[in-house]
Short mmCIF file of C-alpha atoms in Angstrom, two decimals:
data_model
loop_
_atom_site.label_atom_id
_atom_site.label_comp_id
_atom_site.label_asym_id
_atom_site.label_seq_id
_atom_site.Cartn_x
_atom_site.Cartn_y
_atom_site.Cartn_z
CA MET Q 12 -18.26 11.26 20.14
CA LYS Q 13 -15.00 9.34 19.75
CA GLN Q 14 -13.36 12.35 18.06
CA ILE Q 15 -14.52 14.61 20.93
CA ASN Q 16 -13.03 12.27 23.48
CA VAL Q 17 -9.74 12.13 21.53
CA PHE Q 18 -9.70 15.95 21.37
CA ASP Q 19 -10.29 16.16 25.15
CA THR Q 20 -7.24 13.91 25.69
CA HIS Q 21 -5.18 16.04 23.29
CA HIS Q 22 -6.40 19.25 24.94
CA GLN Q 23 -5.56 17.97 28.40
CA LEU Q 24 -2.04 17.07 27.29
CA LEU Q 25 -1.65 20.61 25.85
CA LEU Q 26 -2.93 22.18 29.08
CA SER Q 27 -0.54 20.03 31.14
CA HIS Q 28 2.39 21.08 28.99
CA ARG Q 29 1.48 24.75 29.27
CA LEU Q 30 0.88 24.55 33.00
CA LYS Q 31 4.37 23.05 33.25
CA LEU Q 32 5.89 25.90 31.31
CA SER Q 33 3.86 28.39 33.45
CA SER Q 34 5.14 26.77 36.63
CA ILE Q 35 8.71 26.99 35.38
CA THR Q 36 8.26 30.65 34.51
CA LEU Q 37 6.73 31.52 37.92
CA LEU Q 38 9.51 29.68 39.73
CA ALA Q 39 12.12 31.55 37.65
CA CYS Q 40 10.37 34.83 38.41
CA TYR Q 41 9.88 34.26 42.14
CA PRO Q 42 13.30 35.73 43.14
CA LEU Q 43 12.29 38.95 41.35
CA PHE Q 44 8.95 38.95 43.15
CA LEU Q 45 10.75 38.43 46.52
CA ILE Q 46 13.10 41.33 45.82
CA ALA Q 47 10.18 43.52 44.82
CA ASP Q 48 8.26 42.49 48.04
CA ILE Q 49 11.20 43.31 50.32
CA SER Q 50 11.71 46.65 48.50
CA LEU Q 51 8.05 47.57 48.88
CA TYR Q 52 8.06 46.53 52.52
CA ARG Q 53 10.94 48.86 53.27
CA SER Q 54 9.63 51.77 51.21
CA LEU Q 55 5.88 51.76 52.12
CA ASP Q 56 4.44 52.83 55.39
CA ASN Q 57 1.58 50.34 55.09
CA PRO Q 58 2.85 46.75 55.59
CA ASP Q 59 -0.75 45.47 55.37
CA TYR Q 60 -0.48 45.84 51.58
CA VAL Q 61 2.91 44.16 51.14
CA LEU Q 62 2.38 41.13 53.35
CA PRO Q 63 -0.75 39.84 51.37
CA LEU Q 64 1.12 40.49 48.15
CA ALA Q 65 4.12 38.54 49.37
CA LEU Q 66 1.76 35.77 50.48
CA VAL Q 67 0.24 35.59 46.99
CA HIS Q 68 3.71 35.33 45.45
CA LEU Q 69 4.72 32.68 47.95
CA ILE Q 70 1.58 30.66 47.24
CA GLY Q 71 2.17 30.92 43.49
CA MET Q 72 5.76 29.64 43.97
CA LEU Q 73 4.55 26.74 46.12
CA MET Q 74 1.85 25.81 43.61
CA SER Q 75 4.42 25.79 40.81
CA ALA Q 76 6.85 23.73 42.80
CA CYS Q 77 4.22 21.23 43.72
CA TYR Q 78 3.09 20.89 40.15
CA LEU Q 79 6.57 20.25 38.89
CA LEU Q 80 7.41 17.83 41.69
CA PHE Q 81 4.26 15.83 41.92
CA PHE Q 82 1.82 16.54 39.11
CA LYS Q 83 3.86 17.20 35.89
CA SER Q 84 3.14 13.60 34.67
CA VAL Q 85 -0.52 13.66 35.80
CA HIS Q 86 -2.80 14.62 32.95
CA SER Q 87 -6.04 15.28 34.80
CA ARG Q 88 -8.73 17.74 33.77
CA PHE Q 89 -9.68 18.30 37.42
CA LEU Q 90 -6.11 19.18 38.30
CA SER Q 91 -5.73 21.55 35.36
CA VAL Q 92 -9.04 23.26 36.08
CA SER Q 93 -8.17 23.55 39.76
CA TYR Q 94 -4.83 25.23 39.02
CA ILE Q 95 -6.44 27.66 36.52
CA GLY Q 96 -9.09 28.44 39.15
CA LEU Q 97 -6.44 29.09 41.73
CA TYR Q 98 -4.54 31.38 39.34
CA ILE Q 99 -7.72 33.42 38.76
CA ALA Q 100 -8.43 33.47 42.54
CA GLN Q 101 -4.92 34.72 43.17
CA GLY Q 102 -5.44 37.45 40.58
CA ALA Q 103 -8.71 38.46 42.25
CA PHE Q 104 -7.10 38.51 45.72
CA SER Q 105 -4.16 40.54 44.42
CA SER Q 106 -6.52 43.05 42.84
CA PHE Q 107 -8.49 43.34 46.07
CA ASN Q 108 -5.22 44.04 47.87
CA SER Q 109 -4.13 46.57 45.22
CA PHE Q 110 -7.46 48.32 45.32
CA GLN Q 111 -6.96 49.01 49.03
CA GLN Q 112 -3.53 50.54 48.39
CA GLU Q 113 -3.75 52.08 44.91
CA GLY Q 114 -7.39 51.91 43.84
CA ASN Q 115 -6.94 49.63 40.76
CA MET Q 116 -7.61 46.01 39.91
CA TYR Q 117 -5.26 45.57 36.92
CA ALA Q 118 -3.73 42.32 38.24
CA TYR Q 119 -7.11 40.65 38.10
CA LEU Q 120 -7.62 41.61 34.39
CA ILE Q 121 -4.06 40.55 33.46
CA ILE Q 122 -4.56 37.08 35.08
CA LEU Q 123 -7.98 36.70 33.32
CA LEU Q 124 -6.55 37.57 29.89
CA ALA Q 125 -3.49 35.37 30.45
CA CYS Q 126 -5.54 32.34 31.48
CA ALA Q 127 -8.05 32.86 28.59
CA SER Q 128 -5.34 33.05 25.93
CA LEU Q 129 -2.59 30.74 27.31
CA LEU Q 130 -4.72 28.16 29.20
CA PRO Q 131 -8.05 28.01 27.29
CA ILE Q 132 -10.49 25.50 28.79
CA GLN Q 133 -14.08 24.60 28.11
CA PRO Q 134 -15.96 27.92 27.84
CA ILE Q 135 -18.67 26.97 30.39
CA ILE Q 136 -16.01 25.99 32.96
CA TYR Q 137 -13.98 29.10 32.38
CA ALA Q 138 -17.10 31.28 32.69
CA LEU Q 139 -18.03 29.53 35.93
CA LEU Q 140 -14.51 29.94 37.47
CA ALA Q 141 -14.10 33.56 36.37
CA GLY Q 142 -17.69 34.41 37.37
CA ILE Q 143 -17.26 32.98 40.96
CA ALA Q 144 -13.95 34.90 41.31
CA HIS Q 145 -15.58 38.07 39.97
CA ILE Q 146 -18.57 37.83 42.35
CA MET Q 147 -16.25 37.22 45.33
CA LEU Q 148 -14.02 40.14 44.33
CA LEU Q 149 -16.88 42.60 43.93
CA GLY Q 150 -18.61 41.27 47.03
CA GLY Q 151 -15.48 41.81 49.06
CA LEU Q 152 -15.11 45.35 47.67
CA PHE Q 153 -18.72 46.28 48.40
CA TYR Q 154 -18.48 44.81 51.91
CA PHE Q 155 -15.12 46.20 52.98
CA HIS Q 156 -15.18 49.41 50.89
CA PRO Q 157 -18.80 50.44 50.41
CA GLY Q 158 -19.18 53.34 48.03
CA ALA Q 159 -15.57 53.05 46.74
CA VAL Q 160 -16.55 51.17 43.56
CA SER Q 161 -18.07 53.42 40.99
CA LEU Q 162 -20.56 52.31 38.34
CA ILE Q 163 -18.03 52.97 35.55
CA MET Q 164 -15.41 50.81 37.37
CA LEU Q 165 -17.92 48.05 37.81
CA ILE Q 166 -18.84 48.16 34.12
CA ASN Q 167 -15.20 48.27 33.01
CA PHE Q 168 -14.06 45.29 35.06
CA THR Q 169 -17.16 43.28 34.27
CA GLY Q 170 -16.55 44.07 30.59
CA GLY Q 171 -12.95 42.79 31.04
CA LEU Q 172 -14.38 39.56 32.41
CA VAL Q 173 -16.72 39.25 29.34
CA VAL Q 174 -13.77 40.02 26.94
CA SER Q 175 -11.61 37.32 28.62
CA ALA Q 176 -14.49 34.81 28.30
CA VAL Q 177 -14.79 35.58 24.59
CA ILE Q 178 -11.01 35.21 24.18
CA ASN Q 179 -11.16 31.88 25.96
CA LEU Q 180 -14.04 30.78 23.75
CA SER Q 181 -12.17 31.82 20.61
CA PHE Q 182 -8.92 30.08 21.55
CA TYR Q 183 -10.74 26.99 22.71
CA HIS Q 184 -12.65 26.66 19.43
CA TYR Q 185 -9.49 27.43 17.45
CA LEU Q 186 -7.74 24.57 19.23
CA ARG Q 187 -10.56 22.25 18.47
CA LYS Q 188 -10.74 23.33 14.84
CA ASP Q 189 -6.98 23.04 14.45
CA TYR Q 190 -7.02 19.57 16.04
CA SER Q 191 -9.82 18.49 13.73
CA SER Q 192 -7.82 19.72 10.75
CA GLN Q 193 -4.74 17.84 11.95
CA MET Q 194 -6.81 14.67 12.38
CA GLN Q 195 -8.25 15.07 8.94
CA LEU Q 196 -4.76 15.63 7.51
CA GLU Q 197 -3.51 12.55 9.30
CA GLU Q 198 -6.39 10.54 8.02
CA GLU Q 199 -5.70 11.72 4.46
CA LYS Q 200 -2.05 10.93 4.96
CA ARG Q 201 -2.89 7.41 6.12
CA ASN Q 202 -5.23 6.89 3.16
CA PHE Q 203 -2.58 8.19 0.82
CA LYS Q 204 0.07 5.86 2.28
CA SER Q 205 -2.35 2.92 2.02
CA LEU Q 206 -3.00 3.59 -1.69
CA PHE Q 207 0.68 4.42 -2.21
CA PHE Q 208 2.06 1.15 -0.84
CA ALA Q 209 -0.81 -0.89 -2.38
CA ASN Q 210 -0.08 0.45 -5.85
CA PRO Q 211 1.01 -2.45 -8.09
CA GLN Q 212 3.30 -0.13 -10.12
CA PRO Q 213 6.62 1.24 -8.80
CA VAL Q 214 5.88 4.58 -7.14
CA VAL Q 215 8.14 7.17 -5.47
CA LEU Q 216 7.42 10.45 -3.79
CA ILE Q 217 10.11 13.17 -3.98
CA CYS Q 218 10.29 16.35 -1.91
CA LEU Q 219 10.85 19.27 -4.24
CA ASP Q 220 12.72 21.31 -1.64
CA SER Q 221 15.42 18.78 -0.88
CA GLU Q 222 14.86 16.71 -4.11
CA ASN Q 223 15.21 13.55 -2.02
CA ILE Q 224 12.89 10.52 -1.96
CA ILE Q 225 10.35 10.67 0.85
CA LEU Q 226 8.50 7.44 0.17
CA TYR Q 227 8.89 4.44 -2.15
CA ASN Q 228 6.91 1.28 -2.41
CA LYS Q 229 8.19 -2.29 -2.62
CA GLN Q 230 7.86 -2.40 -6.37
CA ALA Q 231 10.06 0.69 -6.73
CA GLY Q 232 12.55 -0.84 -4.35
CA HIS Q 233 12.83 -3.94 -6.51
CA LEU Q 234 13.00 -2.06 -9.77
CA PHE Q 235 15.61 0.48 -8.83
CA GLY Q 236 17.34 -1.24 -5.96
CA ILE Q 237 16.09 1.25 -3.39
CA ASN Q 238 16.45 0.27 0.28
CA PRO Q 239 17.08 2.17 3.55
CA GLN Q 240 20.81 2.03 2.88
CA THR Q 241 20.74 3.26 -0.76
CA VAL Q 242 17.73 5.66 -0.74
CA SER Q 243 20.02 8.63 -0.08
CA SER Q 244 21.69 8.07 -3.46
CA PHE Q 245 18.41 8.58 -5.27
CA SER Q 246 17.10 12.08 -6.03
CA LEU Q 247 15.07 14.00 -8.60
CA THR Q 248 18.10 13.82 -10.90
CA SER Q 249 17.61 10.05 -11.05
CA PHE Q 250 14.50 10.68 -13.09
CA PHE Q 251 15.65 13.90 -14.82
CA PRO Q 252 19.36 13.40 -15.58
CA ASP Q 253 19.33 16.29 -18.03
CA LYS Q 254 19.07 19.58 -16.11
CA LYS Q 255 17.27 21.37 -18.96
CA GLU Q 256 14.79 18.57 -19.27
CA GLN Q 257 14.19 18.68 -15.52
CA GLU Q 258 13.55 22.40 -15.53
CA ALA Q 259 11.29 22.15 -18.53
CA LEU Q 260 9.14 19.41 -16.99
CA LEU Q 261 8.95 21.07 -13.59
CA GLY Q 262 7.86 24.29 -15.31
CA LYS Q 263 5.17 22.38 -17.16
CA LEU Q 264 4.09 20.64 -13.99
CA LYS Q 265 3.58 24.03 -12.26
CA ASN Q 266 1.09 24.95 -14.90
CA GLU Q 267 -0.55 21.56 -15.56
CA VAL Q 268 0.00 19.80 -12.16
CA LYS Q 269 0.03 16.42 -13.92
CA ILE Q 270 2.03 14.86 -16.80
CA GLU Q 271 1.10 11.41 -18.07
CA ASN Q 272 2.79 8.83 -20.31
CA TYR Q 273 6.24 10.46 -20.39
CA ILE Q 274 8.52 7.97 -22.14
CA THR Q 275 12.24 7.94 -21.39
CA HIS Q 276 15.24 5.62 -21.19
CA ASN Q 277 17.53 8.15 -19.54
CA LEU Q 278 16.96 7.04 -15.91
CA VAL Q 279 20.28 7.05 -14.08
CA HIS Q 280 19.59 3.87 -12.13
CA HIS Q 281 17.97 1.92 -14.93
CA ALA Q 282 18.64 1.45 -18.67
CA ASN Q 283 15.22 0.15 -19.72
CA TRP Q 284 12.47 2.20 -21.41
CA MET Q 285 10.18 3.65 -18.74
CA MET Q 286 6.86 5.41 -18.90
CA LEU Q 287 6.56 7.94 -16.12
CA ASN Q 288 3.43 9.70 -14.75
CA PHE Q 289 4.04 12.82 -12.69
CA GLU Q 290 1.72 14.67 -10.29
CA MET Q 291 2.40 17.65 -8.05
CA LEU Q 292 0.89 17.40 -4.57
CA SER Q 293 1.36 18.56 -0.99
CA TYR Q 294 2.76 16.14 1.55
CA ASN Q 295 3.46 17.16 5.15
CA LYS Q 296 2.76 20.77 4.10
CA LYS Q 297 5.59 20.66 1.53
CA ASP Q 298 5.50 20.51 -2.22
CA ALA Q 299 6.18 16.96 -3.50
CA LEU Q 300 6.33 15.13 -6.80
CA LEU Q 301 4.59 11.81 -7.20
CA ILE Q 302 6.18 9.61 -9.86
CA SER Q 303 4.71 6.28 -11.00
CA VAL Q 304 6.90 4.13 -13.17
CA THR Q 305 5.99 1.47 -15.75
CA ASP Q 306 8.62 -0.57 -17.53
CA VAL Q 307 7.65 -0.43 -21.21
CA THR Q 308 10.81 -2.01 -22.63
CA SER Q 309 8.96 -4.94 -24.04
CA PHE Q 310 6.35 -2.65 -25.59
CA LYS Q 311 9.09 -0.47 -27.12
CA ARG Q 312 10.70 -3.62 -28.50
CA ILE Q 313 7.45 -4.69 -30.10
CA GLU Q 314 6.92 -1.18 -31.38
CA LYS Q 315 10.34 -1.13 -32.91
CA GLU Q 316 9.72 -4.51 -34.52
CA LEU Q 317 6.36 -3.33 -35.88
CA GLN Q 318 7.98 -0.23 -37.28
CA GLU Q 319 10.72 -2.32 -38.75
CA HIS Q 320 8.16 -4.60 -40.43
CA ALA Q 321 6.17 -1.61 -41.56
CA SER Q 322 9.24 -0.04 -43.20
CA ARG Q 323 10.54 -3.25 -44.88
CA ASP Q 324 9.76 -4.75 -48.26
CA VAL Q 325 8.34 -8.23 -47.75
CA LEU Q 326 10.08 -9.84 -50.76
CA THR Q 327 13.56 -8.44 -50.45
CA GLY Q 328 13.88 -7.32 -46.80
CA VAL Q 329 15.21 -3.94 -47.81
CA PHE Q 330 13.38 -0.65 -46.93
CA ASN Q 331 10.06 -0.10 -48.72
CA ARG Q 332 9.05 2.96 -50.70
CA ARG Q 333 7.43 4.81 -47.83
CA ALA Q 334 10.53 4.48 -45.58
CA GLY Q 335 12.88 5.41 -48.46
CA ILE Q 336 10.92 8.56 -49.35
CA GLN Q 337 11.03 9.52 -45.67
CA PHE Q 338 14.84 9.12 -45.66
CA ILE Q 339 15.17 11.49 -48.63
CA GLU Q 340 12.76 14.00 -47.10
CA ASP Q 341 14.79 14.04 -43.92
CA LEU Q 342 17.93 14.76 -45.91
CA LEU Q 343 16.18 17.57 -47.80
CA GLN Q 344 14.90 19.04 -44.57
CA GLN Q 345 18.41 19.21 -43.19
CA GLY Q 346 19.60 20.59 -46.52
CA LYS Q 347 23.23 21.12 -45.47
CA ASP Q 348 25.03 18.23 -47.22
CA PRO Q 349 25.08 16.86 -50.72
CA PHE Q 350 23.74 13.37 -51.48
CA CYS Q 351 23.15 11.12 -54.51
CA LEU Q 352 20.17 9.07 -55.68
CA CYS Q 353 20.87 6.03 -57.82
CA PHE Q 354 17.84 4.68 -59.66
CA VAL Q 355 18.10 0.92 -60.26
CA ASP Q 356 16.06 -1.07 -62.73
CA VAL Q 357 16.50 -4.89 -62.99
CA ASN Q 358 17.09 -5.86 -66.62
CA ASN Q 359 15.18 -8.57 -68.42
CA LEU Q 360 12.76 -9.32 -65.55
CA LYS Q 361 9.80 -9.86 -67.92
CA ARG Q 362 11.85 -12.31 -69.98
CA VAL Q 363 12.90 -14.26 -66.84
CA ASN Q 364 9.27 -14.42 -65.71
CA ASP Q 365 8.08 -15.64 -69.06
CA GLU Q 366 10.79 -18.26 -69.60
CA HIS Q 367 11.52 -19.40 -66.07
CA GLY Q 368 8.42 -18.48 -64.07
CA HIS Q 369 7.55 -15.75 -61.62
CA ASN Q 370 9.28 -17.49 -58.71
CA GLU Q 371 12.56 -17.26 -60.58
CA GLY Q 372 11.77 -13.60 -61.32
CA ASP Q 373 11.36 -12.99 -57.57
CA GLN Q 374 14.69 -14.69 -56.99
CA LEU Q 375 16.35 -12.37 -59.47
CA ILE Q 376 14.89 -9.30 -57.63
CA GLN Q 377 16.11 -10.76 -54.33
CA LEU Q 378 19.62 -11.43 -55.78
CA ILE Q 379 19.99 -7.90 -57.09
CA ALA Q 380 18.79 -6.42 -53.79
CA SER Q 381 21.13 -8.55 -51.68
CA THR Q 382 24.11 -7.71 -53.97
CA ILE Q 383 23.46 -4.00 -53.61
CA THR Q 384 23.00 -4.33 -49.81
CA LEU Q 385 26.36 -6.04 -49.47
CA THR Q 386 27.96 -3.13 -51.29
CA LEU Q 387 26.42 -0.47 -49.02
CA THR Q 388 28.08 1.05 -45.95
CA GLU Q 389 26.28 1.69 -42.66
CA ASP Q 390 25.10 5.16 -43.54
CA GLU Q 391 23.83 4.24 -47.05
CA TYR Q 392 20.36 2.96 -47.83
CA LEU Q 393 18.48 0.85 -50.41
CA PHE Q 394 14.75 0.83 -50.82
CA ARG Q 395 12.47 -0.85 -53.27
CA HIS Q 396 10.63 1.76 -55.32
CA GLY Q 397 8.25 -0.73 -56.80
CA GLY Q 398 8.27 -3.83 -59.06
CA ASP Q 399 11.78 -4.25 -60.41
CA GLU Q 400 12.91 -0.72 -59.43
CA PHE Q 401 15.14 0.24 -56.46
CA ILE Q 402 16.71 3.45 -55.25
CA ILE Q 403 20.08 3.70 -53.60
CA LEU Q 404 20.54 6.65 -51.25
CA LEU Q 405 24.15 7.81 -50.71
CA PRO Q 406 24.23 10.56 -48.06
CA GLN Q 407 27.15 13.04 -48.17
CA LYS Q 408 28.29 11.70 -51.52
CA VAL Q 409 28.85 13.60 -54.83
CA ARG Q 410 28.43 12.19 -58.39
CA GLN Q 411 31.99 10.88 -58.69
CA GLN Q 412 31.61 8.91 -55.46
CA ALA Q 413 28.29 7.50 -56.67
CA GLU Q 414 29.89 6.49 -59.93
CA GLU Q 415 32.67 4.71 -58.03
CA PHE Q 416 30.00 2.95 -55.98
CA LEU Q 417 28.28 1.73 -59.15
CA VAL Q 418 31.62 0.50 -60.57
CA LYS Q 419 32.02 -1.73 -57.47
CA LEU Q 420 28.44 -2.94 -57.89
CA HIS Q 421 29.06 -3.76 -61.57
CA GLU Q 422 32.08 -5.78 -60.60
CA LYS Q 423 30.06 -7.83 -58.12
CA LEU Q 424 27.35 -8.48 -60.66
CA THR Q 425 30.02 -9.52 -63.24
CA ARG Q 426 31.44 -12.02 -60.74
CA LEU Q 427 27.93 -13.41 -60.16
CA ASN Q 428 27.42 -13.90 -63.91
CA ASP Q 429 30.87 -15.47 -64.27
CA SER Q 430 29.96 -17.99 -61.57
CA LYS Q 431 27.00 -19.14 -63.71
CA ILE Q 432 24.80 -19.00 -60.59
CA LYS Q 433 21.77 -18.45 -62.88
CA ALA Q 434 20.94 -19.56 -66.36
CA TYR Q 435 20.28 -15.94 -67.40
CA PRO Q 436 22.33 -12.75 -67.11
CA ILE Q 437 22.04 -10.83 -63.86
CA THR Q 438 22.18 -7.14 -64.79
CA ALA Q 439 20.62 -3.84 -63.95
CA SER Q 440 20.53 -0.29 -65.29
CA PHE Q 441 21.40 2.72 -63.21
CA GLY Q 442 20.73 6.45 -63.18
CA ILE Q 443 22.25 9.09 -60.90
CA HIS Q 444 20.96 12.41 -59.60
CA ASP Q 445 23.27 14.37 -57.35
CA TYR Q 446 21.66 16.80 -54.92
CA ALA Q 447 23.49 20.02 -54.07
CA PRO Q 448 22.51 22.16 -51.00
CA GLY Q 449 20.25 24.95 -52.02
CA SER Q 450 18.41 22.93 -54.73
CA THR Q 451 14.61 23.55 -54.90
CA LEU Q 452 13.81 20.14 -56.46
CA THR Q 453 11.22 17.96 -54.75
CA VAL Q 454 11.72 14.30 -53.96
CA THR Q 455 9.48 13.32 -56.86
CA GLU Q 456 11.39 15.57 -59.27
CA MET Q 457 14.75 14.16 -58.15
CA ILE Q 458 13.58 10.54 -58.53
CA GLU Q 459 12.14 11.42 -62.01
CA ILE Q 460 15.56 12.82 -63.07
CA ALA Q 461 17.37 9.68 -61.79
CA ASP Q 462 14.81 7.54 -63.62
CA GLN Q 463 15.44 9.37 -66.86
CA GLU Q 464 19.18 8.88 -66.40
CA MET Q 465 18.56 5.22 -65.83
CA TYR Q 466 16.42 4.99 -69.00
CA LYS Q 467 19.27 6.50 -71.03
CA SER Q 468 21.65 3.90 -69.55
CA LYS Q 469 19.23 1.10 -70.43
CA GLN Q 470 18.91 2.35 -73.98
CA GLN Q 471 22.64 2.51 -74.38
CA LEU Q 472 22.93 -1.03 -73.05
CA LYS Q 473 20.32 -2.27 -75.57
CA GLU Q 474 22.06 -0.49 -78.40
CA ALA Q 475 25.40 -2.01 -77.42
CA GLN Q 476 23.80 -5.52 -77.32
CA PHE Q 477 22.17 -5.00 -80.68
CA GLN Q 478 25.41 -3.96 -82.32
#
């Protein structure tokens, strides 16, 4: 009932507006009507036809003027229905007058169709107004011109009345349905806004046509510094700084409508890691993109730390076997540059464990690892292969450069021994394998070759010590 009353108010405002436009149109046309009336008066021998016609035009002009002067701000159903009834009555009177002169009633049909389509009112009221005017018109014709109205003419003009009533019914129900759809759309819009602004996460809504922000909640304002003064500086590019990435994501959204858990740290207005959720929707009959934002910087930091812990050897702090093998596989997959593997084996670890304890043995492993690490550059890696074995990875290095690296490492170990930091010698054996682009060896095979080279070096060291 409440929705019906609201529609009646909306419908009355619409009728008032259209009556205003109709009044303006009739006033603008009245000079033409006056010229036509004067011309007809001079050219026709029967002034009885012209004078009623001029009177109808004059009354229409006065009605329009009165509406504009006194009633344009009055939104009354009675006033609107009265004016529509007077328009129909004028059409009926004009047709009666035309029938006497020319034998037609076209003006009546034109007014009926115009009122039914341009000024649709409640179907029952329209049928009542048009029916009364129709009965008065036909009654006048039968009274003043008996026998002049044929059965076919009666059927045609009554059929015109029925058609106009159907048109009025159709337009009236269309207006009601359209208004109901608008109210439903407004209700959905209000509900959407309520959820939008109540969302605890930063949320923005971007129009895809203009690529500008339509809505943003308080959380998004705090996170990105959006306010009424700065909102114009934000656009779709703020979330897709890379044009190719933007086009790829929008293309994916057209097919999937929604993309969840998109991680990025390329936002123009923020350097943190963000998780974005995208959803295509319609807002104000335009395509829009809903973006919710979650700052996941702390999670990414924890993830990085976990990855770091997972890739590190607990005892020495260098990379573990799994991470080291992955480094080598990455280089093999690229396959465009040479690199060297240096297999390292700590000498006399069993003897140190037996004579000084396993804790001292661990310290020896740590000392060798830290000495190698201090010799590495930023793009070189050391990982523990297992037990007392390490592998040094030297990207973009050939055998000669690897040998020069080992010379430096030997010098550092010699200085350590000269300093008498330990009661036992600090030494290691090394084996080199140099990878050349195009090689078909696997990671395991390359490590095996380097291990064999290391074993030869160890044997030579033992033979030298024995001699």
